[in-house]
PDB file of C-alpha atoms in Angstrom:
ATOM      1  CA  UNK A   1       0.000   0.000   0.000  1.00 44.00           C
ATOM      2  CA  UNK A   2       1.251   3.186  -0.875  1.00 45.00           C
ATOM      3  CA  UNK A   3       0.521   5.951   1.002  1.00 50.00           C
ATOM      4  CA  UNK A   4      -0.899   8.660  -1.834  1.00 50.00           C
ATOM      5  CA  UNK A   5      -3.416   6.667  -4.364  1.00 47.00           C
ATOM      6  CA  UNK A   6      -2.813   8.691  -7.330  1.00 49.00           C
ATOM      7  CA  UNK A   7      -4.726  11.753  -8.550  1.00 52.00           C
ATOM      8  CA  UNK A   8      -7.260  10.274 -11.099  1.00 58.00           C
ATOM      9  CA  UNK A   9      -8.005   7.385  -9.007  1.00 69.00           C
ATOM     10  CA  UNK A  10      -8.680   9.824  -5.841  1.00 90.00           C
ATOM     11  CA  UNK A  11     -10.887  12.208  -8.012  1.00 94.00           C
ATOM     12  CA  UNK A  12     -12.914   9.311  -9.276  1.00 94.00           C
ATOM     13  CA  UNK A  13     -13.334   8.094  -5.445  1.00 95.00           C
ATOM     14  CA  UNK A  14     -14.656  11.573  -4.271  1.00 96.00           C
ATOM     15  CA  UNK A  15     -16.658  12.114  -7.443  1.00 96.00           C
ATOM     16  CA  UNK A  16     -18.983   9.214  -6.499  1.00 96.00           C
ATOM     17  CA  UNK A  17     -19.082   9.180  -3.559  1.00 96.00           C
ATOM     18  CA  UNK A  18     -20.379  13.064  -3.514  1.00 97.00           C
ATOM     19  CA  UNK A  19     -22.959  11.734  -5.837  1.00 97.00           C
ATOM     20  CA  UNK A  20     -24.037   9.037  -3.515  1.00 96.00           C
ATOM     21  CA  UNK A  21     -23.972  11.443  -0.875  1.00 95.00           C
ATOM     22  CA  UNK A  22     -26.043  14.047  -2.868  1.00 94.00           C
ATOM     23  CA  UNK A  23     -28.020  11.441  -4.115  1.00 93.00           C
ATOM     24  CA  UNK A  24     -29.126  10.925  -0.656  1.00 92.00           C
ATOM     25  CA  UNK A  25     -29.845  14.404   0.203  1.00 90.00           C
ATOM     26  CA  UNK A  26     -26.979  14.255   2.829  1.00 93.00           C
ATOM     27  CA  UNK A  27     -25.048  17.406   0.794  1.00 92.00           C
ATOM     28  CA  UNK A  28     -24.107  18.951   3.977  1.00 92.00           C
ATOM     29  CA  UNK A  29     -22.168  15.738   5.030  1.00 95.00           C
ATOM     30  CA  UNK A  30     -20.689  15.519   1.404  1.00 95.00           C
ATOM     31  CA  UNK A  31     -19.084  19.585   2.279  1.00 95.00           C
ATOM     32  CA  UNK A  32     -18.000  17.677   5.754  1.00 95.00           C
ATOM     33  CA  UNK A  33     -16.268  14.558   4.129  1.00 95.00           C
ATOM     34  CA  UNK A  34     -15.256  16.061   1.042  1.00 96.00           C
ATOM     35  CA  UNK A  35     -14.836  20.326   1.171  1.00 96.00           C
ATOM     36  CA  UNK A  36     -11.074  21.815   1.571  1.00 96.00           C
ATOM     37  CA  UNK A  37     -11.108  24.987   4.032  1.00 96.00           C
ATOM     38  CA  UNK A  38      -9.903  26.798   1.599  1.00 95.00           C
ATOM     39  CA  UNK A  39     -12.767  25.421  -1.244  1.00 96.00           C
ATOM     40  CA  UNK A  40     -13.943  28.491  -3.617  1.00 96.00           C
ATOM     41  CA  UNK A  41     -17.399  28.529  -4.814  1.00 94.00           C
ATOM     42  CA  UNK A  42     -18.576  30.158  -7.877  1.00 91.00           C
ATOM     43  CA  UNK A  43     -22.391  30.416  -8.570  1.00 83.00           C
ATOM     44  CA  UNK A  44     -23.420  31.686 -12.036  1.00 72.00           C
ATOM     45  CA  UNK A  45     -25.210  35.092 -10.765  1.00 69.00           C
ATOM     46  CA  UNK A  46     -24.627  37.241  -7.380  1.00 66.00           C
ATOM     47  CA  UNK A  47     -26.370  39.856  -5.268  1.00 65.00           C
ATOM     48  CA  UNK A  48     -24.999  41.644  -2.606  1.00 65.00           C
ATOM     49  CA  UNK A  49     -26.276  38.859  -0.109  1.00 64.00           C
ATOM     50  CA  UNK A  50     -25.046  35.980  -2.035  1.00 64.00           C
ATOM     51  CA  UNK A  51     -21.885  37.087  -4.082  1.00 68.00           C
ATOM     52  CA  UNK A  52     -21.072  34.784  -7.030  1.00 83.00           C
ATOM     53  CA  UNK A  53     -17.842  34.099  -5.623  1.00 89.00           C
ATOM     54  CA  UNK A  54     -17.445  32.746  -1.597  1.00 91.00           C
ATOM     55  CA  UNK A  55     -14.403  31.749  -0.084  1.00 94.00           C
ATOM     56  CA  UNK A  56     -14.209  29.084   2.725  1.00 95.00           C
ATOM     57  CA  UNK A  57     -16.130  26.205   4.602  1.00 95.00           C
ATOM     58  CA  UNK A  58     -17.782  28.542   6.928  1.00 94.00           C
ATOM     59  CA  UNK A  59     -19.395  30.525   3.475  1.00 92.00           C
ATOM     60  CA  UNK A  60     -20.579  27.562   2.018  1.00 92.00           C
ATOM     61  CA  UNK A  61     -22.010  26.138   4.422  1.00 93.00           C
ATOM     62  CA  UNK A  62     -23.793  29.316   5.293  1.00 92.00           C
ATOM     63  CA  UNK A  63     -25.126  29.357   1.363  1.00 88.00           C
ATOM     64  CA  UNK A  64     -26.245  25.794   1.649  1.00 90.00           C
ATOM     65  CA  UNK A  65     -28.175  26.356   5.286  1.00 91.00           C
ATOM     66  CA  UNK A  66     -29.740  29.141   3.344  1.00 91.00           C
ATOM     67  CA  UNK A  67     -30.764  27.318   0.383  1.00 91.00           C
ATOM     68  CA  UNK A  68     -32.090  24.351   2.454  1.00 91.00           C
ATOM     69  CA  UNK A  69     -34.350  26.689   4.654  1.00 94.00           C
ATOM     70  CA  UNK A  70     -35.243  28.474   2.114  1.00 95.00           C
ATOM     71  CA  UNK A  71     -36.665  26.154  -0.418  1.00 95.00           C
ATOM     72  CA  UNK A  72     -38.738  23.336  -0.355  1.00 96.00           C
ATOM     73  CA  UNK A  73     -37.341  20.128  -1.847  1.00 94.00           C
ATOM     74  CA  UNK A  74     -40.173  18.017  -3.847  1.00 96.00           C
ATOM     75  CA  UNK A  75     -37.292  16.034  -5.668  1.00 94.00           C
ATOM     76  CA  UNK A  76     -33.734  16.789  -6.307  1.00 93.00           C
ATOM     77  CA  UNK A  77     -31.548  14.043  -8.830  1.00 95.00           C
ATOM     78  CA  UNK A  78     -27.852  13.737  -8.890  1.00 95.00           C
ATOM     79  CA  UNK A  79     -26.619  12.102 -12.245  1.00 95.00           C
ATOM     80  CA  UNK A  80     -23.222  11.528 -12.792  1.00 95.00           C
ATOM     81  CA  UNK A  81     -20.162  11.847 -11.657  1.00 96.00           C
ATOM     82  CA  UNK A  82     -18.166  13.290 -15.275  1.00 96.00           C
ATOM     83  CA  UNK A  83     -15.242  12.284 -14.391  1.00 95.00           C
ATOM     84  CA  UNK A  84     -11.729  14.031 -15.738  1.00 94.00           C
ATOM     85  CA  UNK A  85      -8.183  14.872 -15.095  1.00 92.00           C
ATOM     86  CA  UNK A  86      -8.183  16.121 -11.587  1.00 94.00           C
ATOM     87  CA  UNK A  87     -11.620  17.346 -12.106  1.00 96.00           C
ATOM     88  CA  UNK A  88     -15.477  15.897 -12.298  1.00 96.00           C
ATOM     89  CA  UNK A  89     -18.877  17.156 -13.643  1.00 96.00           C
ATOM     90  CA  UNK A  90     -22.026  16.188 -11.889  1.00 97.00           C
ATOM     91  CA  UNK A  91     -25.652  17.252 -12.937  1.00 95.00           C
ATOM     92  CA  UNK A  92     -28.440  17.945 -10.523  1.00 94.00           C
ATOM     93  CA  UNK A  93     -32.018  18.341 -11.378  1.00 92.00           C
ATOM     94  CA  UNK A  94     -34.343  20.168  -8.394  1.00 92.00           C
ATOM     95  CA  UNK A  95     -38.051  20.802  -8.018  1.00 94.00           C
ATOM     96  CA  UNK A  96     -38.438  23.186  -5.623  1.00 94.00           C
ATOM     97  CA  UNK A  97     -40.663  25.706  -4.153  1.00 96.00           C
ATOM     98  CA  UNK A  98     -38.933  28.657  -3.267  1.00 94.00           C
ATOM     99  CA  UNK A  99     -40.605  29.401   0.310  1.00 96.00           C
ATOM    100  CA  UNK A 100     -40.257  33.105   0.645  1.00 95.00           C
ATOM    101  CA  UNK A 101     -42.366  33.638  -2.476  1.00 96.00           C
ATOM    102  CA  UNK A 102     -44.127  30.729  -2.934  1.00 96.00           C
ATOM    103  CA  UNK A 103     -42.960  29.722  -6.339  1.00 95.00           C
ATOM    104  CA  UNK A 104     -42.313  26.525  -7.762  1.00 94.00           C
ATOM    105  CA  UNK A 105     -39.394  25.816 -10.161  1.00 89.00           C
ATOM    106  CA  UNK A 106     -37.670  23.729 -11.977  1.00 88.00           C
ATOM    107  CA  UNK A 107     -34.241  23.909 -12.516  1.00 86.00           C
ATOM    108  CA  UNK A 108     -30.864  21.802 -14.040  1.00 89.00           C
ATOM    109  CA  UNK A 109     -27.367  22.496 -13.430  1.00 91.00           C
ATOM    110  CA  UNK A 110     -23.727  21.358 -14.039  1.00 94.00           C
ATOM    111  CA  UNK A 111     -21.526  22.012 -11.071  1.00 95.00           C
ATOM    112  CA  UNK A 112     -17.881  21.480 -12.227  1.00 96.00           C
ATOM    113  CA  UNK A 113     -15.492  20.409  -8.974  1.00 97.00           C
ATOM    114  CA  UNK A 114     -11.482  20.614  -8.558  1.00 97.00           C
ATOM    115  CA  UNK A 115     -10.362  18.666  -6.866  1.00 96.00           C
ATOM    116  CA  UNK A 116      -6.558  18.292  -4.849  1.00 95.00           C
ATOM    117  CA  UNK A 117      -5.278  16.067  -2.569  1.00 93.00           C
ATOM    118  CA  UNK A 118      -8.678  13.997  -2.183  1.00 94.00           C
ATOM    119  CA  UNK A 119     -10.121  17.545  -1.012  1.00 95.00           C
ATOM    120  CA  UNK A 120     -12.463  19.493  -3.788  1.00 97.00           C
ATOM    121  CA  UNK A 121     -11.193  23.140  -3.703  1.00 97.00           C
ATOM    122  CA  UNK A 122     -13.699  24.495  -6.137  1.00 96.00           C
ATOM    123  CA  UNK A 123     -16.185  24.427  -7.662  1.00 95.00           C
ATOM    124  CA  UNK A 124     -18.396  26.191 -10.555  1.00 93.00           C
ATOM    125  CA  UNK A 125     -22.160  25.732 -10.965  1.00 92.00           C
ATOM    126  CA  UNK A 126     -23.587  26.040 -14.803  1.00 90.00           C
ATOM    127  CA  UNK A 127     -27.116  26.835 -15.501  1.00 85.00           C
ATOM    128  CA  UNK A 128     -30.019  25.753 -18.005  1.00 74.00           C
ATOM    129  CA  UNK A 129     -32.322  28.678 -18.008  1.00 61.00           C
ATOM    130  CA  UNK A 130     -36.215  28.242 -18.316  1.00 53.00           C
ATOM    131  CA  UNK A 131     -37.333  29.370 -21.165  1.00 44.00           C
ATOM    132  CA  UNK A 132     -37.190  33.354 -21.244  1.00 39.00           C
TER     133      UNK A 132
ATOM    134  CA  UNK B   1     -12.095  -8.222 -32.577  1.00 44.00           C
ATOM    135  CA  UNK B   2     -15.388  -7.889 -31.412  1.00 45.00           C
ATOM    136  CA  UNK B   3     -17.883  -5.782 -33.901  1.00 50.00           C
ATOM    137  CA  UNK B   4     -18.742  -3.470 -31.086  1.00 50.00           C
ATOM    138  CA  UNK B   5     -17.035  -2.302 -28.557  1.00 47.00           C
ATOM    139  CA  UNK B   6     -17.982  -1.573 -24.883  1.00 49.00           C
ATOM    140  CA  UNK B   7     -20.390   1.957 -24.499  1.00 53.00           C
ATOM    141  CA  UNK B   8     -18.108   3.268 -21.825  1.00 58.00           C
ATOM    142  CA  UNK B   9     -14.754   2.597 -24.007  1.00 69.00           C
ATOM    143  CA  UNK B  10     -17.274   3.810 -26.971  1.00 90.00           C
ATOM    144  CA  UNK B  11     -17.832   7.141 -24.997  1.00 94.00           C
ATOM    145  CA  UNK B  12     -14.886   7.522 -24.249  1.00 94.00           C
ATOM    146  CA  UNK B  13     -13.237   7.357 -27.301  1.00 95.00           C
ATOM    147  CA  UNK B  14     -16.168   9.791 -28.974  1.00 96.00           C
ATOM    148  CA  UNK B  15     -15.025  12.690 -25.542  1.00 96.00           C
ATOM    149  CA  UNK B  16     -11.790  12.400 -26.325  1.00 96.00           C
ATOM    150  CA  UNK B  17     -11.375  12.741 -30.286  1.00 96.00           C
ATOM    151  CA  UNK B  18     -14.441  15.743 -29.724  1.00 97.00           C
ATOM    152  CA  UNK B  19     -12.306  17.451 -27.485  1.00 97.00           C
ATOM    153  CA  UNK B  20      -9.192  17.082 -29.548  1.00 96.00           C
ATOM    154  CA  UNK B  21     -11.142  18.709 -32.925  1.00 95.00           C
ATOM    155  CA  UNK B  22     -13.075  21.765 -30.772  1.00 94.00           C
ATOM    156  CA  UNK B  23      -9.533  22.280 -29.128  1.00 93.00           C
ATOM    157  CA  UNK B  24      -8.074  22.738 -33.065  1.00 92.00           C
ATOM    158  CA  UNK B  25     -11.503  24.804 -34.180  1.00 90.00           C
ATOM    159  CA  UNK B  26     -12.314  21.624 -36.086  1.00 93.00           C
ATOM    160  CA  UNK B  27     -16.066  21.760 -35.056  1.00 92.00           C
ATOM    161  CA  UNK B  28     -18.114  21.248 -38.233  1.00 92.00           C
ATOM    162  CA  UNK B  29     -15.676  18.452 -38.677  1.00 95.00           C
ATOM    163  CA  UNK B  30     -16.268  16.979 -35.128  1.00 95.00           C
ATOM    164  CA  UNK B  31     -20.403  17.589 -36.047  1.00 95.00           C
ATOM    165  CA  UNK B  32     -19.873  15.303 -39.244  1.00 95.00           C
ATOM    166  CA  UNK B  33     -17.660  12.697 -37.562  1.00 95.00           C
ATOM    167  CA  UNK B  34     -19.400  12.039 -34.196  1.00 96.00           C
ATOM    168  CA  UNK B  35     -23.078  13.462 -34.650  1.00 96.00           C
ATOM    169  CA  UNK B  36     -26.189  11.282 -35.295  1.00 96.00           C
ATOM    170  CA  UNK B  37     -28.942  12.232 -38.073  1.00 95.00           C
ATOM    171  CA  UNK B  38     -31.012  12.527 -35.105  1.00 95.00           C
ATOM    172  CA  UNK B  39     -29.148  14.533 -32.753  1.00 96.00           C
ATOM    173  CA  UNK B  40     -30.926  17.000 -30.647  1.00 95.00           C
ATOM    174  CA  UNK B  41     -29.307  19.937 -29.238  1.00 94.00           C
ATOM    175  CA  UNK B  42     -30.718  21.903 -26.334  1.00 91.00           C
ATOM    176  CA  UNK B  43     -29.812  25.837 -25.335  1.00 83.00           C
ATOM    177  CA  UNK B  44     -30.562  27.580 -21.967  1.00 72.00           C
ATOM    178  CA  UNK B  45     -32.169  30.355 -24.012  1.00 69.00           C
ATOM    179  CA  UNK B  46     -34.237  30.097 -27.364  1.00 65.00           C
ATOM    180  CA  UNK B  47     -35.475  33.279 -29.911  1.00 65.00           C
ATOM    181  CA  UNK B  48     -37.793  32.951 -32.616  1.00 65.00           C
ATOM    182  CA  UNK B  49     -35.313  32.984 -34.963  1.00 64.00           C
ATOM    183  CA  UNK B  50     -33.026  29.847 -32.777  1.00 64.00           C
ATOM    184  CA  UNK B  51     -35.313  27.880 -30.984  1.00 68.00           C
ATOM    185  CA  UNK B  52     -33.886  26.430 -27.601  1.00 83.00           C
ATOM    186  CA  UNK B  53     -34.578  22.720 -29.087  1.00 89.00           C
ATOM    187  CA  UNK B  54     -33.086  21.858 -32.388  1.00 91.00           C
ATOM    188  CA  UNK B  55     -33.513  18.650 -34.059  1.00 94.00           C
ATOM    189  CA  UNK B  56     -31.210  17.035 -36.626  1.00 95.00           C
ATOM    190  CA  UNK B  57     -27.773  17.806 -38.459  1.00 95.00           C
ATOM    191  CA  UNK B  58     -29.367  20.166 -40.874  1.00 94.00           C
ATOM    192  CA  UNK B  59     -30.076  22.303 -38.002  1.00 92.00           C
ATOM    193  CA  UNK B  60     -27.536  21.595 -35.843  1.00 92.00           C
ATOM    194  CA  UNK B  61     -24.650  22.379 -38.768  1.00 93.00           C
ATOM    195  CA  UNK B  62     -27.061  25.795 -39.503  1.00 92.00           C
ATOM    196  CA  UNK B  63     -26.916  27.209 -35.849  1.00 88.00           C
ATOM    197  CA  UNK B  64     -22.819  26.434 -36.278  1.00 90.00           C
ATOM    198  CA  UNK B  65     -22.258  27.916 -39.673  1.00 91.00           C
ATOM    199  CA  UNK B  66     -24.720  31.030 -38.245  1.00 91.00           C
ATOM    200  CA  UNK B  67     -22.276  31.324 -35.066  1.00 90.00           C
ATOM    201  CA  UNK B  68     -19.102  31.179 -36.803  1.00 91.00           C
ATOM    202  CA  UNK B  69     -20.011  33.567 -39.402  1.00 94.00           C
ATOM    203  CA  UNK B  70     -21.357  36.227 -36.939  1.00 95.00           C
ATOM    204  CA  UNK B  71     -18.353  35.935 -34.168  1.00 95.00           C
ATOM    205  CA  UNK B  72     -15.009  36.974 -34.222  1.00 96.00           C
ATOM    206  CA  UNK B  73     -13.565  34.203 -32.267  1.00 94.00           C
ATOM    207  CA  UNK B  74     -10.542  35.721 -30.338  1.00 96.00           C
ATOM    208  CA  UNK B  75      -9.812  32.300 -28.116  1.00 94.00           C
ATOM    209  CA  UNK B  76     -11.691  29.130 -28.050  1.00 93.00           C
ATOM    210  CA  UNK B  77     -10.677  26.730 -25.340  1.00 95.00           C
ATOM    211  CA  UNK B  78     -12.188  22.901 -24.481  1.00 95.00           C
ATOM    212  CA  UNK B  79     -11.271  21.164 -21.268  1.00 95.00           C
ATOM    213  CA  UNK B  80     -12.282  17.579 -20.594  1.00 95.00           C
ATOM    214  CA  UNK B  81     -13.667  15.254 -21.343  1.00 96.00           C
ATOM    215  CA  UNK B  82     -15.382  14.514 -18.181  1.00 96.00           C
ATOM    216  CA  UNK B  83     -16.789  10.869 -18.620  1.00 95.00           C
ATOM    217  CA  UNK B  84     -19.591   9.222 -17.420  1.00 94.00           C
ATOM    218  CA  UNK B  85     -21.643   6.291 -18.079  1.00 91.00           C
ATOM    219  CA  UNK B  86     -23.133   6.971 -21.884  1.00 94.00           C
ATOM    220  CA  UNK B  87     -22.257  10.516 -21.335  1.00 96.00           C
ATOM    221  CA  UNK B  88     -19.666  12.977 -21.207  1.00 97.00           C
ATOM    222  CA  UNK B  89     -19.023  16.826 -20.614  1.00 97.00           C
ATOM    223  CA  UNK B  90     -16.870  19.582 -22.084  1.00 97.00           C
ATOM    224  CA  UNK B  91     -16.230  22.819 -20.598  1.00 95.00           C
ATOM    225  CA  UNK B  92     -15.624  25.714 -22.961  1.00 94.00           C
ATOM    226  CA  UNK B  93     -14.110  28.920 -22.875  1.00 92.00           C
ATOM    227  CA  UNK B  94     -14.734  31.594 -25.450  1.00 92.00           C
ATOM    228  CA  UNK B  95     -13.573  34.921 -25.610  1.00 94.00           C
ATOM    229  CA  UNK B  96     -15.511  36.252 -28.863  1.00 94.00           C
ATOM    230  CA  UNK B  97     -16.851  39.528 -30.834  1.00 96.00           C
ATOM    231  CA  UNK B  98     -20.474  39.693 -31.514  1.00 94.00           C
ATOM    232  CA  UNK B  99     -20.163  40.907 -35.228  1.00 96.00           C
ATOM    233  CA  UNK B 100     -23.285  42.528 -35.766  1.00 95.00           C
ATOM    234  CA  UNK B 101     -22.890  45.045 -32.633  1.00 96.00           C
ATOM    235  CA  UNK B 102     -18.914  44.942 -31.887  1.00 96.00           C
ATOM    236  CA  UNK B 103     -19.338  43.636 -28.054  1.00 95.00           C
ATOM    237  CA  UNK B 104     -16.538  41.779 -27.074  1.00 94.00           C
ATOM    238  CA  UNK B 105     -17.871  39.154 -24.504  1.00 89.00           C
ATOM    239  CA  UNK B 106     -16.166  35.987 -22.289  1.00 88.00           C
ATOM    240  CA  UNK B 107     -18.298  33.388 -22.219  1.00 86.00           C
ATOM    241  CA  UNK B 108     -17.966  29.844 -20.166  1.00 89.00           C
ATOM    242  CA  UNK B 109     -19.964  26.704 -20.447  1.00 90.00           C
ATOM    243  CA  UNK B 110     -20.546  23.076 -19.539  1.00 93.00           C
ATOM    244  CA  UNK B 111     -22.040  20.967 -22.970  1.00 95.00           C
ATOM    245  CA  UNK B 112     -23.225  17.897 -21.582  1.00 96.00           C
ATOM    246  CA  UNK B 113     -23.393  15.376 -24.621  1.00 97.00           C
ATOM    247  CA  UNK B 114     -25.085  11.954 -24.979  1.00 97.00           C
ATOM    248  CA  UNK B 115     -23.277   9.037 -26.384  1.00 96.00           C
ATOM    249  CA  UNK B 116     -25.937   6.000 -28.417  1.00 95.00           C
ATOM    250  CA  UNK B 117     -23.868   3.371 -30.949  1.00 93.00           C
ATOM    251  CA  UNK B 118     -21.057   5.557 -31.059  1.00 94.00           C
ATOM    252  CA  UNK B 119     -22.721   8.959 -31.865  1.00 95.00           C
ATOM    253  CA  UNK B 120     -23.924  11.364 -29.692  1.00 97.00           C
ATOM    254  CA  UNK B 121     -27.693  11.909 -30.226  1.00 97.00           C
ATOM    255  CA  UNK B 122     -28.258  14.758 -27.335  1.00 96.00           C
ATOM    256  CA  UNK B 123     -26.544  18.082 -26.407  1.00 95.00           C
ATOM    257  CA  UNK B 124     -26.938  20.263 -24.095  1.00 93.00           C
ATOM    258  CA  UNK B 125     -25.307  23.602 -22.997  1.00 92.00           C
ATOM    259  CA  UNK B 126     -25.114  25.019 -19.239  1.00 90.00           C
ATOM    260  CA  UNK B 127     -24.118  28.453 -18.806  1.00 84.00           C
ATOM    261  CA  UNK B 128     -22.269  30.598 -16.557  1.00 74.00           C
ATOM    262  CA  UNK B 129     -23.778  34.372 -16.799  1.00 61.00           C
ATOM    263  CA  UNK B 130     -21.521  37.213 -16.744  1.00 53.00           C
ATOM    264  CA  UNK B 131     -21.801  39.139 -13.314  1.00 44.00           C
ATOM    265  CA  UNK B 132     -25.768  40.873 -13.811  1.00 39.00           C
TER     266      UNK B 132
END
């Protein structure tokens, strides 16, 4: 046994088992298990309450606790993992109701995830748009 | 030799020689290579004029020709493939000129593609918005 599996084989371990994990609903354990401190998140749009860009485990957990308050999950579907060269792809597909307002939506997205030393240190969320 | 190979190896091989043709600028040649007659290509945003749906190479080569004739393609960058079971994903980055009103604009995003007998019958392209 050597002590460092190699890159590939580590990024295709914490690709699926982040899936699993998401799969599950248990996100906030797969940011427990699988998050670097230093992991940088970039959503697609900002406001001044949720800038595109956070920095940190104590940020995204923050923005997760949000979302999960915040909306109400009729089905979410993690397909995947996309699996690259030090980095994976995995696509989720919510129905939600968005509590504050009452509005129901669906929506797909790609999150793209770095990942280093078996930790993910980023990662980028893509968006299919409803219809305009 | 067996007549058909294995779907993941099949996918695989499809990501990978994509990849290498969009990294070179060889799209239309990647479209006649690796797309099915019936291929189906999905946007985040649709017009009246380019539908989000598309359906079939006539179409999909038309919305190609239409994009490459109307932008001045400064860089064009693929990274991936990110491979999954019958799927895959490229991430592109394109730093272009809109012809028709001069505005220079970065774009990024994820193309999830769909892999049947070798040819990829399904696209579909994620975004990520410049800051609104």
């Amino acid at each position: 046994m050597t002590a460092t599996a190699p890159t590939s084989t580590s990024t295709a371990n914490v690709a699926r088992e982040l899936v699993d994990l998401c799969q599950q609903g248990r996100n906030a354990e797969a940011i427990a298990r699988f998050y670097s401190p230093n992991i940088v998140s970039v959503e697609s749009m900002g406001s001044e309450e949720m800038p595109a860009e956070m920095h940190g485990l104590d940020a995204i957990r923050a923005k997760n606790d949000w979302w999960v308050e915040n909306n109400e999950i009729h089905s979410a579907k993690a397909t995947g993992p996309f699996i690259g060269d030090g980095q994976f792809a995995v696509k989720f597909d919510y129905d939600t109701t968005f509590k504050p307002t009452g509005q129901r939506m669906q929506m797909t997205e790609m999150a793209l995830y770095t990942v280093e030393d078996g930790k993910i240190v980023h990662e980028h969320f893509f968006y299919h748009m409803p219809q305009a």
